[in-house]
């Protein structure tokens, strides 16, 4: 979301209000646009808002295996969610486990059209999945 005059104050208030609710988790997404024009935006959403949440935090946006593990080491998020890497790698957990090469997501086929780019990324060779 863009165009907030004071996002840290506003969303800190929201996170604190959410702390009063019996939620299973909150899912925080780092910004995916350049912050040059938004110097008042938090550089790291997970650290800024995750630290004040009492709920289990899921961190999202831009993570790979290494950066996801490094994020977990910080002790704020307990789960990393993967979007485009999971789309391109239907067996992503197995590939992480094996340190296998990843299929690269193709942005051209991500947001519409037919099934191409949604159901035809290959599984690892020898995988028992179909
Ligand atoms: C094909 C595709 C469709 C997406 N659709 C939505 C959506 O409908 N709503 C939403 O909030 N995020 C959507 N996202 C964003 C993802 O949930 C996620 O936040 C984003 O991909 C960043 O994570 P990543 O770096 O692991 O890909 C979509 C992402 C992809 C790749």
PDB file of C-alpha atoms and ligand atoms in Angstrom:
ATOM      1  CA  UNK A   1       0.000   0.000   0.000  1.00  0.00           C
ATOM      2  CA  UNK A   2       1.273   3.452  -0.800  1.00  0.00           C
ATOM      3  CA  UNK A   3       0.450   7.067   0.030  1.00  0.00           C
ATOM      4  CA  UNK A   4       0.304   6.897   3.792  1.00  0.00           C
ATOM      5  CA  UNK A   5       1.553  10.021   5.553  1.00  0.00           C
ATOM      6  CA  UNK A   6       2.707   8.206   8.681  1.00  0.00           C
ATOM      7  CA  UNK A   7       2.626   4.446   8.079  1.00  0.00           C
ATOM      8  CA  UNK A   8       4.682   3.453  11.123  1.00  0.00           C
ATOM      9  CA  UNK A   9       2.292   5.157  13.565  1.00  0.00           C
ATOM     10  CA  UNK A  10      -0.772   4.008  11.687  1.00  0.00           C
ATOM     11  CA  UNK A  11       0.197   0.378  11.309  1.00  0.00           C
ATOM     12  CA  UNK A  12       1.720   0.122  14.791  1.00  0.00           C
ATOM     13  CA  UNK A  13      -1.719   1.097  16.067  1.00  0.00           C
ATOM     14  CA  UNK A  14      -3.264  -1.595  13.870  1.00  0.00           C
ATOM     15  CA  UNK A  15      -0.833  -4.290  15.051  1.00  0.00           C
ATOM     16  CA  UNK A  16      -1.493  -3.359  18.680  1.00  0.00           C
ATOM     17  CA  UNK A  17      -5.242  -3.594  18.080  1.00  0.00           C
ATOM     18  CA  UNK A  18      -4.744  -6.984  16.414  1.00  0.00           C
ATOM     19  CA  UNK A  19      -2.818  -8.097  19.507  1.00  0.00           C
ATOM     20  CA  UNK A  20      -6.125  -7.972  21.378  1.00  0.00           C
ATOM     21  CA  UNK A  21      -7.722 -10.491  19.015  1.00  0.00           C
ATOM     22  CA  UNK A  22      -7.322 -14.291  19.142  1.00  0.00           C
ATOM     23  CA  UNK A  23      -5.648 -14.644  15.743  1.00  0.00           C
ATOM     24  CA  UNK A  24      -3.632 -17.623  14.538  1.00  0.00           C
ATOM     25  CA  UNK A  25      -1.029 -15.420  12.875  1.00  0.00           C
ATOM     26  CA  UNK A  26      -0.313 -12.163  11.126  1.00  0.00           C
ATOM     27  CA  UNK A  27       1.284 -12.140   7.701  1.00  0.00           C
ATOM     28  CA  UNK A  28       3.661  -9.249   7.018  1.00  0.00           C
ATOM     29  CA  UNK A  29       4.975  -8.341   3.602  1.00  0.00           C
ATOM     30  CA  UNK A  30       8.033  -6.236   2.968  1.00  0.00           C
ATOM     31  CA  UNK A  31       7.530  -3.497   0.391  1.00  0.00           C
ATOM     32  CA  UNK A  32       8.296  -4.503  -3.164  1.00  0.00           C
ATOM     33  CA  UNK A  33       8.642  -1.014  -4.612  1.00  0.00           C
ATOM     34  CA  UNK A  34      11.620   1.367  -4.328  1.00  0.00           C
ATOM     35  CA  UNK A  35      11.418   3.512  -1.207  1.00  0.00           C
ATOM     36  CA  UNK A  36      13.304   6.505  -2.657  1.00  0.00           C
ATOM     37  CA  UNK A  37      10.115   8.578  -2.753  1.00  0.00           C
ATOM     38  CA  UNK A  38       8.914   7.183   0.583  1.00  0.00           C
ATOM     39  CA  UNK A  39      11.671   7.950   3.105  1.00  0.00           C
ATOM     40  CA  UNK A  40       9.167   7.803   5.980  1.00  0.00           C
ATOM     41  CA  UNK A  41       8.286   4.186   5.156  1.00  0.00           C
ATOM     42  CA  UNK A  42       9.886   1.444   7.252  1.00  0.00           C
ATOM     43  CA  UNK A  43      12.889  -0.095   5.529  1.00  0.00           C
ATOM     44  CA  UNK A  44      12.048  -3.446   7.055  1.00  0.00           C
ATOM     45  CA  UNK A  45       8.366  -4.157   7.644  1.00  0.00           C
ATOM     46  CA  UNK A  46       9.022  -7.450   9.405  1.00  0.00           C
ATOM     47  CA  UNK A  47      11.317  -5.868  11.991  1.00  0.00           C
ATOM     48  CA  UNK A  48       9.235  -2.715  12.461  1.00  0.00           C
ATOM     49  CA  UNK A  49       5.850  -4.355  12.903  1.00  0.00           C
ATOM     50  CA  UNK A  50       6.746  -7.972  13.693  1.00  0.00           C
ATOM     51  CA  UNK A  51       8.513  -6.958  16.895  1.00  0.00           C
ATOM     52  CA  UNK A  52       5.341  -5.445  18.337  1.00  0.00           C
ATOM     53  CA  UNK A  53       3.049  -8.303  17.363  1.00  0.00           C
ATOM     54  CA  UNK A  54       2.116 -10.897  19.962  1.00  0.00           C
ATOM     55  CA  UNK A  55       0.954 -13.285  17.262  1.00  0.00           C
ATOM     56  CA  UNK A  56       2.891 -15.775  15.217  1.00  0.00           C
ATOM     57  CA  UNK A  57       4.453 -13.762  12.390  1.00  0.00           C
ATOM     58  CA  UNK A  58       4.706 -15.015   8.820  1.00  0.00           C
ATOM     59  CA  UNK A  59       7.176 -13.014   6.733  1.00  0.00           C
ATOM     60  CA  UNK A  60       6.765 -12.515   3.014  1.00  0.00           C
ATOM     61  CA  UNK A  61       8.246 -10.956  -0.069  1.00  0.00           C
ATOM     62  CA  UNK A  62      11.507 -11.444  -1.823  1.00  0.00           C
ATOM     63  CA  UNK A  63      12.847 -14.340   0.224  1.00  0.00           C
ATOM     64  CA  UNK A  64      14.884 -17.268  -1.055  1.00  0.00           C
ATOM     65  CA  UNK A  65      16.074 -20.211   1.011  1.00  0.00           C
ATOM     66  CA  UNK A  66      19.113 -18.418   2.448  1.00  0.00           C
ATOM     67  CA  UNK A  67      17.466 -15.087   3.189  1.00  0.00           C
ATOM     68  CA  UNK A  68      14.422 -16.892   4.583  1.00  0.00           C
ATOM     69  CA  UNK A  69      16.569 -18.877   6.987  1.00  0.00           C
ATOM     70  CA  UNK A  70      18.445 -15.698   7.961  1.00  0.00           C
ATOM     71  CA  UNK A  71      15.108 -13.995   8.623  1.00  0.00           C
ATOM     72  CA  UNK A  72      14.010 -16.847  10.900  1.00  0.00           C
ATOM     73  CA  UNK A  73      17.296 -16.568  12.786  1.00  0.00           C
ATOM     74  CA  UNK A  74      16.321 -13.039  13.818  1.00  0.00           C
ATOM     75  CA  UNK A  75      13.574 -14.583  15.930  1.00  0.00           C
ATOM     76  CA  UNK A  76      10.753 -12.307  14.803  1.00  0.00           C
ATOM     77  CA  UNK A  77       9.061 -14.383  12.088  1.00  0.00           C
ATOM     78  CA  UNK A  78       8.457 -18.067  12.716  1.00  0.00           C
ATOM     79  CA  UNK A  79       7.369 -18.877   9.168  1.00  0.00           C
ATOM     80  CA  UNK A  80       8.461 -17.615   5.741  1.00  0.00           C
ATOM     81  CA  UNK A  81       5.937 -17.635   2.906  1.00  0.00           C
ATOM     82  CA  UNK A  82       7.044 -17.963  -0.692  1.00  0.00           C
ATOM     83  CA  UNK A  83       5.004 -16.682  -3.626  1.00  0.00           C
ATOM     84  CA  UNK A  84       6.651 -16.682  -7.022  1.00  0.00           C
ATOM     85  CA  UNK A  85       9.268 -19.297  -6.080  1.00  0.00           C
ATOM     86  CA  UNK A  86       6.501 -21.695  -5.061  1.00  0.00           C
ATOM     87  CA  UNK A  87       4.616 -20.958  -8.251  1.00  0.00           C
ATOM     88  CA  UNK A  88       7.678 -21.869 -10.306  1.00  0.00           C
ATOM     89  CA  UNK A  89       8.680 -24.806  -8.123  1.00  0.00           C
ATOM     90  CA  UNK A  90       5.746 -27.023  -7.156  1.00  0.00           C
ATOM     91  CA  UNK A  91       8.188 -29.105  -5.094  1.00  0.00           C
ATOM     92  CA  UNK A  92       9.869 -26.116  -3.424  1.00  0.00           C
ATOM     93  CA  UNK A  93      10.257 -27.720   0.049  1.00  0.00           C
ATOM     94  CA  UNK A  94      11.941 -30.751  -1.506  1.00  0.00           C
ATOM     95  CA  UNK A  95      14.258 -28.522  -3.550  1.00  0.00           C
ATOM     96  CA  UNK A  96      15.192 -26.538  -0.440  1.00  0.00           C
ATOM     97  CA  UNK A  97      15.836 -29.774   1.423  1.00  0.00           C
ATOM     98  CA  UNK A  98      18.108 -31.063  -1.344  1.00  0.00           C
ATOM     99  CA  UNK A  99      19.672 -27.677  -2.161  1.00  0.00           C
ATOM    100  CA  UNK A 100      18.506 -28.429  -5.694  1.00  0.00           C
ATOM    101  CA  UNK A 101      18.476 -25.948  -8.542  1.00  0.00           C
ATOM    102  CA  UNK A 102      15.286 -23.879  -8.798  1.00  0.00           C
ATOM    103  CA  UNK A 103      13.070 -23.187 -11.798  1.00  0.00           C
ATOM    104  CA  UNK A 104      13.093 -19.436 -12.351  1.00  0.00           C
ATOM    105  CA  UNK A 105       9.676 -17.705 -12.237  1.00  0.00           C
ATOM    106  CA  UNK A 106       8.601 -16.249 -15.568  1.00  0.00           C
ATOM    107  CA  UNK A 107       6.926 -12.904 -14.883  1.00  0.00           C
ATOM    108  CA  UNK A 108       5.458 -12.820 -18.381  1.00  0.00           C
ATOM    109  CA  UNK A 109       3.085 -15.677 -17.544  1.00  0.00           C
ATOM    110  CA  UNK A 110       2.308 -14.799 -13.934  1.00  0.00           C
ATOM    111  CA  UNK A 111      -0.809 -12.727 -13.931  1.00  0.00           C
ATOM    112  CA  UNK A 112      -3.183 -14.109 -16.485  1.00  0.00           C
ATOM    113  CA  UNK A 113      -3.636 -15.946 -19.726  1.00  0.00           C
ATOM    114  CA  UNK A 114      -4.015 -19.679 -19.717  1.00  0.00           C
ATOM    115  CA  UNK A 115      -2.610 -22.494 -17.661  1.00  0.00           C
ATOM    116  CA  UNK A 116       0.908 -21.854 -19.013  1.00  0.00           C
ATOM    117  CA  UNK A 117       3.088 -20.711 -16.128  1.00  0.00           C
ATOM    118  CA  UNK A 118       0.690 -22.056 -13.515  1.00  0.00           C
ATOM    119  CA  UNK A 119       0.601 -25.810 -13.905  1.00  0.00           C
ATOM    120  CA  UNK A 120       3.535 -26.653 -16.139  1.00  0.00           C
ATOM    121  CA  UNK A 121       6.680 -25.843 -14.170  1.00  0.00           C
ATOM    122  CA  UNK A 122       8.568 -29.131 -13.911  1.00  0.00           C
ATOM    123  CA  UNK A 123       9.031 -31.152 -10.743  1.00  0.00           C
ATOM    124  CA  UNK A 124      12.496 -32.471  -9.971  1.00  0.00           C
ATOM    125  CA  UNK A 125      13.470 -35.408 -12.132  1.00  0.00           C
ATOM    126  CA  UNK A 126      12.679 -38.684 -10.442  1.00  0.00           C
ATOM    127  CA  UNK A 127      10.129 -37.006  -8.201  1.00  0.00           C
ATOM    128  CA  UNK A 128       7.143 -39.205  -7.382  1.00  0.00           C
ATOM    129  CA  UNK A 129       4.790 -36.235  -7.678  1.00  0.00           C
ATOM    130  CA  UNK A 130       2.637 -35.741 -10.757  1.00  0.00           C
TER     131      UNK A 130
HETATM  132  C1  LIG B   1       0.932 -15.003  -9.710  1.00  0.00           C
HETATM  133  C2  LIG B   1       0.839 -14.208  -8.437  1.00  0.00           C
HETATM  134  C3  LIG B   1      -0.404 -13.770  -8.011  1.00  0.00           C
HETATM  135  C4  LIG B   1      -0.527 -13.028  -6.832  1.00  0.00           C
HETATM  136  N1  LIG B   1      -1.761 -12.622  -6.426  1.00  0.00           N
HETATM  137  C5  LIG B   1      -1.886 -11.923  -5.293  1.00  0.00           C
HETATM  138  C6  LIG B   1      -3.169 -11.500  -4.839  1.00  0.00           C
HETATM  139  O1  LIG B   1      -4.187 -11.775  -5.468  1.00  0.00           O
HETATM  140  N2  LIG B   1      -3.261 -10.788  -3.690  1.00  0.00           N
HETATM  141  C7  LIG B   1      -2.140 -10.476  -2.952  1.00  0.00           C
HETATM  142  O2  LIG B   1      -2.262  -9.822  -1.908  1.00  0.00           O
HETATM  143  N3  LIG B   1      -0.906 -10.873  -3.359  1.00  0.00           N
HETATM  144  C8  LIG B   1      -0.771 -11.570  -4.500  1.00  0.00           C
HETATM  145  N4  LIG B   1       0.489 -11.963  -4.918  1.00  0.00           N
HETATM  146  C9  LIG B   1       1.657 -11.563  -4.124  1.00  0.00           C
HETATM  147  C10 LIG B   1       2.144 -12.721  -3.296  1.00  0.00           C
HETATM  148  O3  LIG B   1       1.171 -13.123  -2.348  1.00  0.00           O
HETATM  149  C11 LIG B   1       3.426 -12.344  -2.561  1.00  0.00           C
HETATM  150  O4  LIG B   1       3.160 -11.320  -1.620  1.00  0.00           O
HETATM  151  C12 LIG B   1       4.483 -11.854  -3.523  1.00  0.00           C
HETATM  152  O5  LIG B   1       4.609 -12.753  -4.597  1.00  0.00           O
HETATM  153  C13 LIG B   1       5.842 -11.672  -2.808  1.00  0.00           C
HETATM  154  O6  LIG B   1       6.359 -12.893  -2.365  1.00  0.00           O
HETATM  155  P1  LIG B   1       7.527 -13.610  -3.198  1.00  0.00           P
HETATM  156  O7  LIG B   1       8.678 -12.633  -3.266  1.00  0.00           O
HETATM  157  O8  LIG B   1       7.847 -14.851  -2.400  1.00  0.00           O
HETATM  158  O9  LIG B   1       6.990 -13.913  -4.566  1.00  0.00           O
HETATM  159  C14 LIG B   1       0.630 -12.711  -6.079  1.00  0.00           C
HETATM  160  C15 LIG B   1       1.878 -13.148  -6.520  1.00  0.00           C
HETATM  161  C16 LIG B   1       1.993 -13.892  -7.676  1.00  0.00           C
HETATM  162  C17 LIG B   1       3.379 -14.351  -8.121  1.00  0.00           C
END
